[in-house]
Short mmCIF file of C-alpha atoms in Angstrom, two decimals:
data_model
loop_
_atom_site.label_atom_id
_atom_site.label_comp_id
_atom_site.label_asym_id
_atom_site.label_seq_id
_atom_site.Cartn_x
_atom_site.Cartn_y
_atom_site.Cartn_z
CA MET A 63 31.65 6.38 -28.10
CA VAL A 64 29.53 4.87 -25.34
CA ASP A 65 25.99 3.78 -26.15
CA GLN A 66 24.48 4.55 -22.75
CA VAL A 67 25.71 6.25 -19.59
CA VAL A 68 23.77 5.19 -16.51
CA VAL A 69 23.99 7.71 -13.70
CA GLY A 70 23.42 6.15 -10.30
CA GLY A 71 24.76 2.95 -8.78
CA GLY A 72 21.80 2.20 -6.53
CA VAL A 73 19.46 -0.66 -7.28
CA VAL A 74 17.60 1.02 -10.14
CA GLY A 75 20.75 2.23 -11.88
CA ALA A 76 22.46 -1.11 -11.36
CA ALA A 77 19.42 -2.91 -12.78
CA ALA A 78 19.31 -0.61 -15.81
CA ALA A 79 23.05 -1.02 -16.46
CA ARG A 80 22.73 -4.78 -16.19
CA ALA A 81 19.74 -4.92 -18.57
CA LEU A 82 21.40 -2.67 -21.13
CA ALA A 83 24.71 -4.50 -21.03
CA ALA A 84 22.94 -7.86 -21.39
CA ARG A 85 21.45 -6.55 -24.64
CA GLY A 86 24.88 -5.75 -26.03
CA GLU A 87 24.86 -2.00 -25.34
CA ARG A 88 28.17 -0.35 -24.50
CA VAL A 89 27.45 0.91 -20.98
CA LEU A 90 29.24 3.23 -18.58
CA LEU A 91 27.78 3.42 -15.06
CA VAL A 92 28.87 6.37 -12.93
CA GLU A 93 28.10 6.75 -9.24
CA GLN A 94 29.07 9.84 -7.27
CA HIS A 95 29.69 7.88 -4.06
CA GLN A 96 31.64 4.71 -3.43
CA ARG A 97 30.29 1.25 -4.12
CA GLY A 98 27.85 0.10 -1.45
CA HIS A 99 27.50 3.60 0.05
CA ASP A 100 24.79 4.60 2.55
CA LYS A 101 24.02 8.07 1.19
CA GLY A 102 20.94 7.21 -0.89
CA SER A 103 17.93 4.91 -0.91
CA SER A 104 19.37 1.47 -1.73
CA HIS A 105 21.68 0.64 1.17
CA GLY A 106 20.94 -1.86 3.90
CA ALA A 107 20.49 -5.62 3.96
CA SER A 108 16.72 -6.05 3.60
CA ARG A 109 13.64 -4.77 1.78
CA ILE A 110 10.06 -5.99 1.58
CA PHE A 111 8.68 -7.94 -1.35
CA ARG A 112 4.90 -8.06 -1.34
CA MET A 113 1.97 -8.06 -3.73
CA GLY A 114 -0.42 -6.39 -1.31
CA TYR A 115 -1.45 -3.39 -3.36
CA ALA A 116 -4.96 -2.01 -3.67
CA ASP A 117 -4.10 -1.04 -7.26
CA ALA A 118 -4.44 -3.59 -10.06
CA GLU A 119 -1.61 -2.10 -12.15
CA TYR A 120 0.91 -2.44 -9.33
CA VAL A 121 -0.29 -5.97 -8.55
CA ALA A 122 0.30 -6.88 -12.20
CA LEU A 123 3.80 -5.38 -12.00
CA CYS A 124 4.46 -7.39 -8.82
CA ILE A 125 3.62 -10.61 -10.66
CA ARG A 126 6.05 -9.69 -13.43
CA ALA A 127 8.65 -8.62 -10.88
CA LEU A 128 8.55 -12.00 -9.12
CA ASP A 129 9.45 -13.70 -12.39
CA ALA A 130 12.24 -11.14 -12.89
CA TRP A 131 13.61 -11.86 -9.40
CA ARG A 132 13.75 -15.56 -10.09
CA ALA A 133 15.51 -14.92 -13.40
CA LEU A 134 18.01 -12.66 -11.63
CA GLU A 135 18.71 -15.36 -9.04
CA ARG A 136 19.37 -17.88 -11.80
CA ALA A 137 21.66 -15.49 -13.66
CA SER A 138 23.62 -14.46 -10.56
CA GLY A 139 23.69 -17.81 -8.78
CA ARG A 140 22.58 -16.07 -5.58
CA THR A 141 19.55 -16.31 -3.35
CA LEU A 142 18.04 -12.81 -3.31
CA LEU A 143 14.40 -13.33 -2.35
CA ASP A 144 13.13 -15.15 0.74
CA LEU A 145 9.39 -15.80 0.61
CA THR A 146 8.47 -15.63 4.30
CA GLY A 147 4.95 -14.32 3.62
CA ALA A 148 3.51 -10.91 4.40
CA VAL A 149 0.65 -9.57 6.46
CA ASP A 150 -1.38 -6.35 6.12
CA HIS A 151 -3.67 -5.12 8.87
CA GLY A 152 -5.51 -2.03 9.93
CA ARG A 153 -8.04 0.15 8.13
CA PRO A 154 -10.90 -2.05 6.86
CA ASP A 155 -11.27 -0.08 3.61
CA GLN A 156 -7.60 -0.55 2.74
CA ILE A 157 -7.60 -4.26 3.55
CA ALA A 158 -10.79 -4.73 1.53
CA ALA A 159 -9.22 -2.99 -1.46
CA ILE A 160 -6.10 -5.18 -1.27
CA HIS A 161 -8.32 -8.25 -0.94
CA ALA A 162 -10.24 -7.26 -4.08
CA ALA A 163 -7.07 -6.57 -6.09
CA LEU A 164 -5.44 -9.86 -5.12
CA THR A 165 -8.65 -11.77 -5.80
CA ASP A 166 -8.95 -10.22 -9.26
CA ALA A 167 -5.32 -11.14 -9.99
CA GLY A 168 -5.75 -14.74 -8.83
CA ILE A 169 -3.19 -14.39 -6.03
CA ASP A 170 -3.75 -16.73 -3.08
CA HIS A 171 -4.36 -14.96 0.22
CA GLU A 172 -6.27 -15.27 3.49
CA LEU A 173 -8.42 -12.97 5.61
CA LEU A 174 -7.94 -13.40 9.37
CA THR A 175 -9.28 -11.92 12.56
CA PRO A 176 -6.79 -10.06 14.78
CA ASP A 177 -6.90 -12.93 17.29
CA GLU A 178 -6.19 -15.52 14.59
CA ALA A 179 -3.30 -13.42 13.28
CA ALA A 180 -1.82 -12.93 16.77
CA GLU A 181 -1.89 -16.69 17.34
CA ARG A 182 -0.03 -17.25 14.05
CA TRP A 183 2.47 -14.42 14.56
CA PRO A 184 2.99 -13.83 18.30
CA GLY A 185 5.59 -11.15 17.61
CA LEU A 186 2.91 -8.79 16.31
CA ALA A 187 -0.31 -7.28 17.62
CA PHE A 188 -3.10 -6.49 15.18
CA GLU A 189 -5.99 -4.11 14.76
CA GLY A 190 -8.82 -3.79 12.26
CA HIS A 191 -8.89 -6.34 9.46
CA VAL A 192 -5.99 -8.67 8.60
CA LEU A 193 -4.86 -10.12 5.26
CA THR A 194 -1.90 -12.38 4.54
CA HIS A 195 -0.40 -13.78 1.36
CA ALA A 196 2.44 -16.24 0.88
CA SER A 197 3.99 -14.85 -2.33
CA ALA A 198 5.82 -12.19 -0.33
CA GLY A 199 8.72 -11.82 2.07
CA ARG A 200 12.04 -10.03 2.07
CA ILE A 201 14.70 -9.10 -0.45
CA ARG A 202 18.40 -9.39 0.31
CA SER A 203 18.88 -5.84 -0.86
CA ALA A 204 22.62 -5.28 -0.46
CA ASP A 205 23.28 -8.61 -2.16
CA THR A 206 20.91 -7.60 -4.95
CA VAL A 207 22.79 -4.41 -5.77
CA GLU A 208 26.06 -6.31 -5.83
CA ALA A 209 24.61 -9.05 -8.03
CA LEU A 210 23.32 -6.51 -10.55
CA LEU A 211 26.62 -4.62 -10.65
CA ASP A 212 28.58 -7.83 -11.06
CA LEU A 213 26.34 -9.02 -13.90
CA ALA A 214 26.57 -5.65 -15.64
CA ALA A 215 30.36 -5.76 -15.43
CA SER A 216 30.49 -9.35 -16.66
CA ASP A 217 28.50 -8.27 -19.73
CA GLY A 218 31.00 -5.49 -20.46
CA ALA A 219 29.72 -2.46 -18.57
CA GLU A 220 32.35 -0.12 -17.15
CA LEU A 221 31.65 0.88 -13.53
CA ARG A 222 33.06 4.11 -12.12
CA PHE A 223 32.53 5.05 -8.50
CA GLY A 224 33.42 8.30 -6.74
CA THR A 225 32.51 10.08 -9.99
CA ARG A 226 29.97 12.91 -10.00
CA VAL A 227 28.18 14.24 -13.07
CA THR A 228 28.57 18.03 -13.06
CA GLY A 229 27.06 18.82 -16.45
CA VAL A 230 24.69 17.34 -19.04
CA GLU A 231 24.62 18.76 -22.59
CA ASP A 232 21.89 17.65 -24.98
CA HIS A 233 23.04 17.54 -28.61
CA GLY A 234 19.76 16.30 -30.04
CA ASP A 235 20.73 12.74 -30.90
CA SER A 236 23.49 12.36 -28.30
CA VAL A 237 24.51 13.73 -24.94
CA THR A 238 27.78 14.83 -23.35
CA LEU A 239 28.34 14.46 -19.63
CA THR A 240 31.00 16.29 -17.66
CA LEU A 241 32.39 14.06 -14.94
CA ASP A 242 34.36 14.87 -11.81
CA GLY A 243 36.17 11.77 -10.63
CA PRO A 244 39.33 10.60 -8.89
CA ASP A 245 41.45 11.70 -11.86
CA GLY A 246 39.82 15.13 -12.19
CA ALA A 247 37.37 16.49 -14.73
CA THR A 248 36.64 14.49 -17.89
CA SER A 249 33.78 14.24 -20.35
CA VAL A 250 32.02 11.44 -22.17
CA THR A 251 29.66 11.52 -25.14
CA ALA A 252 27.00 8.84 -25.52
CA SER A 253 23.93 8.05 -27.55
CA GLY A 254 21.90 8.36 -24.36
CA VAL A 255 21.94 8.82 -20.62
CA VAL A 256 19.79 7.02 -18.07
CA ALA A 257 19.44 9.30 -15.06
CA ALA A 258 18.61 6.72 -12.37
CA ALA A 259 19.82 9.02 -9.64
CA GLY A 260 16.81 8.99 -7.34
CA SER A 261 16.81 12.08 -5.15
CA TRP A 262 19.42 13.73 -7.37
CA ALA A 263 17.55 13.22 -10.67
CA PRO A 264 15.72 16.59 -10.71
CA THR A 265 18.97 18.51 -10.32
CA LEU A 266 20.78 16.27 -12.79
CA VAL A 267 18.41 16.42 -15.75
CA GLY A 268 15.60 18.82 -14.82
CA ASP A 269 16.95 21.64 -16.99
CA VAL A 270 17.60 19.35 -19.95
CA LEU A 271 14.06 18.02 -19.81
CA ARG A 272 12.65 21.55 -19.60
CA GLY A 273 14.66 22.39 -22.70
CA ARG A 274 12.66 19.69 -24.46
CA GLY A 275 9.34 21.00 -23.19
CA ALA A 276 8.89 18.45 -20.40
CA SER A 277 8.94 18.84 -16.64
CA LEU A 278 9.44 16.39 -13.84
CA PRO A 279 6.73 16.35 -11.20
CA ALA A 280 7.79 17.82 -7.89
CA ILE A 281 9.95 15.15 -6.26
CA ARG A 282 9.78 15.29 -2.47
CA VAL A 283 13.05 14.21 -0.88
CA THR A 284 12.85 13.27 2.79
CA GLN A 285 15.17 11.79 5.40
CA GLU A 286 13.45 8.80 6.97
CA GLN A 287 14.44 7.09 10.21
CA PRO A 288 13.32 3.51 10.68
CA ALA A 289 15.14 1.45 13.27
CA HIS A 290 16.15 -2.13 13.99
CA PHE A 291 14.89 -3.66 17.24
CA PRO A 292 16.29 -6.84 18.86
CA SER A 293 13.96 -9.81 18.37
CA HIS A 294 12.84 -12.15 21.15
CA LEU A 295 11.74 -14.77 18.60
CA PRO A 296 13.39 -17.07 16.04
CA ASP A 297 13.82 -15.69 12.54
CA GLY A 298 11.09 -17.94 11.16
CA ALA A 299 8.49 -16.19 13.32
CA TRP A 300 8.62 -12.96 11.30
CA PRO A 301 6.65 -12.17 8.15
CA SER A 302 7.03 -8.86 6.41
CA PHE A 303 4.23 -6.58 7.56
CA VAL A 304 2.42 -3.35 6.78
CA HIS A 305 0.12 -1.70 9.29
CA TRP A 306 -2.46 0.71 7.90
CA GLN A 307 -3.11 2.31 11.27
CA LEU A 308 -6.62 3.29 12.24
CA ASP A 309 -5.15 6.39 13.86
CA GLY A 310 -1.61 7.26 12.83
CA PRO A 311 0.87 6.98 9.97
CA ASP A 312 1.31 3.81 7.93
CA VAL A 313 4.01 1.49 9.27
CA TYR A 314 6.16 -1.19 7.66
CA GLY A 315 8.42 -3.82 9.09
CA LEU A 316 10.44 -6.95 8.40
CA LEU A 317 13.22 -9.02 9.83
CA THR A 318 16.79 -8.21 8.83
CA PRO A 319 18.64 -11.42 9.77
CA GLY A 320 21.49 -10.70 12.13
CA GLU A 321 20.34 -7.11 12.80
CA GLY A 322 16.84 -7.33 14.22
CA VAL A 323 13.36 -6.37 13.11
CA LYS A 324 13.25 -3.19 11.05
CA VAL A 325 10.21 -1.00 11.73
CA GLY A 326 9.51 2.42 10.28
CA PHE A 327 6.85 5.02 9.67
CA HIS A 328 6.20 5.46 5.96
CA GLY A 329 7.14 8.83 4.51
CA THR A 330 6.96 10.98 7.64
CA GLY A 331 10.51 12.38 7.65
CA PRO A 332 11.60 15.99 7.10
CA VAL A 333 12.30 17.37 3.64
CA VAL A 334 16.07 17.56 3.03
CA ASP A 335 18.69 18.42 0.44
CA PRO A 336 20.24 15.04 -0.45
CA ASP A 337 23.71 16.60 -0.49
CA HIS A 338 23.33 18.16 2.97
CA ARG A 339 21.91 15.66 5.48
CA ASP A 340 22.74 15.17 9.11
CA PHE A 341 21.84 11.42 9.24
CA ILE A 342 20.71 12.01 12.84
CA ALA A 343 17.48 10.53 14.16
CA VAL A 344 15.02 13.10 15.48
CA PRO A 345 14.64 12.12 19.16
CA GLU A 346 10.91 12.81 19.31
CA GLU A 347 10.28 10.69 16.22
CA LEU A 348 12.38 7.86 17.60
CA GLU A 349 10.38 7.96 20.83
CA ARG A 350 7.15 7.87 18.82
CA LEU A 351 8.43 4.84 16.91
CA GLN A 352 9.41 3.12 20.15
CA ALA A 353 5.93 3.74 21.56
CA TYR A 354 4.40 2.21 18.45
CA VAL A 355 6.69 -0.83 18.63
CA ALA A 356 5.96 -1.36 22.33
CA ARG A 357 2.26 -1.57 21.48
CA PHE A 358 2.18 -3.41 18.15
CA VAL A 359 5.46 -5.39 17.93
CA PRO A 360 5.66 -7.25 21.25
CA GLY A 361 8.20 -9.73 19.84
CA VAL A 362 11.03 -7.18 20.02
CA ASP A 363 12.69 -5.02 22.66
CA ALA A 364 11.32 -1.52 22.04
CA ARG A 365 13.83 -0.07 24.50
CA ASP A 366 16.86 -0.80 22.34
CA PRO A 367 16.47 0.73 18.85
CA GLU A 368 19.29 1.03 16.33
CA PRO A 369 18.24 3.97 14.12
CA ILE A 370 18.74 3.92 10.35
CA SER A 371 18.89 6.95 8.07
CA CYS A 372 17.73 6.74 4.47
CA LEU A 373 16.34 8.92 1.69
CA TYR A 374 12.90 8.80 0.14
CA ASP A 375 12.25 10.39 -3.26
CA ASN A 376 8.54 10.49 -4.00
CA SER A 377 6.32 11.99 -6.68
CA PRO A 378 3.12 13.76 -5.56
CA ASP A 379 0.99 10.66 -6.25
CA ASP A 380 3.72 8.16 -5.21
CA ASP A 381 3.84 6.75 -8.75
CA PHE A 382 7.21 6.08 -10.35
CA VAL A 383 8.59 8.47 -12.95
CA MET A 384 10.18 6.75 -15.96
CA ASP A 385 10.25 8.41 -19.36
CA ARG A 386 12.56 9.55 -22.13
CA ARG A 387 13.01 12.79 -24.04
CA GLY A 388 15.55 12.63 -26.86
CA PRO A 389 18.73 11.04 -25.51
CA VAL A 390 17.70 11.51 -21.86
CA THR A 391 15.89 8.79 -19.91
CA VAL A 392 14.90 9.68 -16.35
CA ALA A 393 14.01 7.41 -13.44
CA THR A 394 12.97 8.71 -10.02
CA GLY A 395 10.17 8.59 -7.46
CA PHE A 396 10.68 5.00 -6.31
CA SER A 397 11.04 5.36 -2.57
CA GLY A 398 8.94 3.46 -0.11
CA HIS A 399 7.89 0.79 -2.60
CA GLY A 400 10.23 0.65 -5.58
CA PHE A 401 12.92 -1.84 -4.55
CA LYS A 402 10.62 -4.85 -4.99
CA PHE A 403 10.38 -4.07 -8.71
CA ALA A 404 14.12 -3.54 -9.29
CA PRO A 405 14.96 -6.20 -11.91
CA LEU A 406 11.76 -5.41 -13.81
CA LEU A 407 12.47 -1.66 -13.65
CA GLY A 408 15.89 -2.31 -15.18
CA GLU A 409 14.30 -4.01 -18.17
CA MET A 410 11.70 -1.26 -18.52
CA LEU A 411 14.41 1.41 -18.48
CA ALA A 412 16.51 -0.50 -20.99
CA ASP A 413 13.44 -0.62 -23.25
CA LEU A 414 12.96 3.13 -22.88
CA ALA A 415 16.60 4.03 -23.47
CA THR A 416 16.71 1.99 -26.67
CA GLY A 417 13.58 3.46 -28.24
CA GLY A 418 10.67 1.89 -26.39
CA THR A 419 7.59 3.67 -25.11
CA PRO A 420 6.98 4.46 -21.44
CA HIS A 421 4.42 2.82 -19.24
CA PRO A 422 1.57 5.36 -19.50
CA ARG A 423 1.22 5.69 -15.75
CA PHE A 424 4.88 6.62 -15.27
CA ALA A 425 5.29 8.95 -18.27
CA LEU A 426 6.05 12.64 -18.07
CA PRO A 427 3.11 14.88 -18.92
CA ASP A 428 3.07 16.22 -22.49
#
């Protein structure tokens, strides 16, 4: 009998499988797509790491996450985090709130004028107030997923790809999953399941949780379309950046070495069924992104975008959802800002699955 089945081979599932296996749990990870697929929220070569939250709880989690990233690098022997610095600019109230949160946490940072920021980072144009901090940069995201999967396997976890969970049966103190894989339908019984399936989590375990008197918040699944733009500048010229526009949607960006500067609107895409996506950029939205880039990212060629398609899964308040009912642990709602916490989230989920209590902010309502 397996101790824990982790459903989902993206970064959160991989981190959970790794943390559980490192504790001596007998782990089976199942992923419906192939290893390294582009159907969910974890693919691609880069993600932002930053501590620039206006919320003290998330800043505290960022501090813990940085330690977890360094521990993961030591364990894997890979460089996964490049601290290039990050810059926030835009709405004065938002920048002031980030400034206050970082000050309270003792995190070094600077406040700049737009002109001072433009002199430091000529690839960007700035508006409103500007804040920068050095304990930020970019994550080598594809390498991170591989590192976590490799570590999980080295600690004894079994990894199955191309295997979809088609049924979850709650027995009270154990759970049986029906699997549809390359060899047909099979089943596995385990002490627990960790549903780290992102956009698919509500369908996977929503009914089981309702059977235990709990409900997931409404998870909004959207297809987002950032794009890479060719850079005119050397790689060292690019920090990670977030623009809290005075008039318009929030924007994020960072360099992806070898691919260009990734820029995207945050959470503006259409609602989709994760199993039925077209992966096609909406032309009007791409034009709007190009217009933004032409104005605020002068260090790239706005005329030559390479669109990217990815999924967001967000709770109504954009908080994570991580809780357990009986043998079922659920993890969803990470999109747009969850990747930076990945190794810490894995430990938190391993705690939950083995009897720990949830972080109050991320718990299901009673």
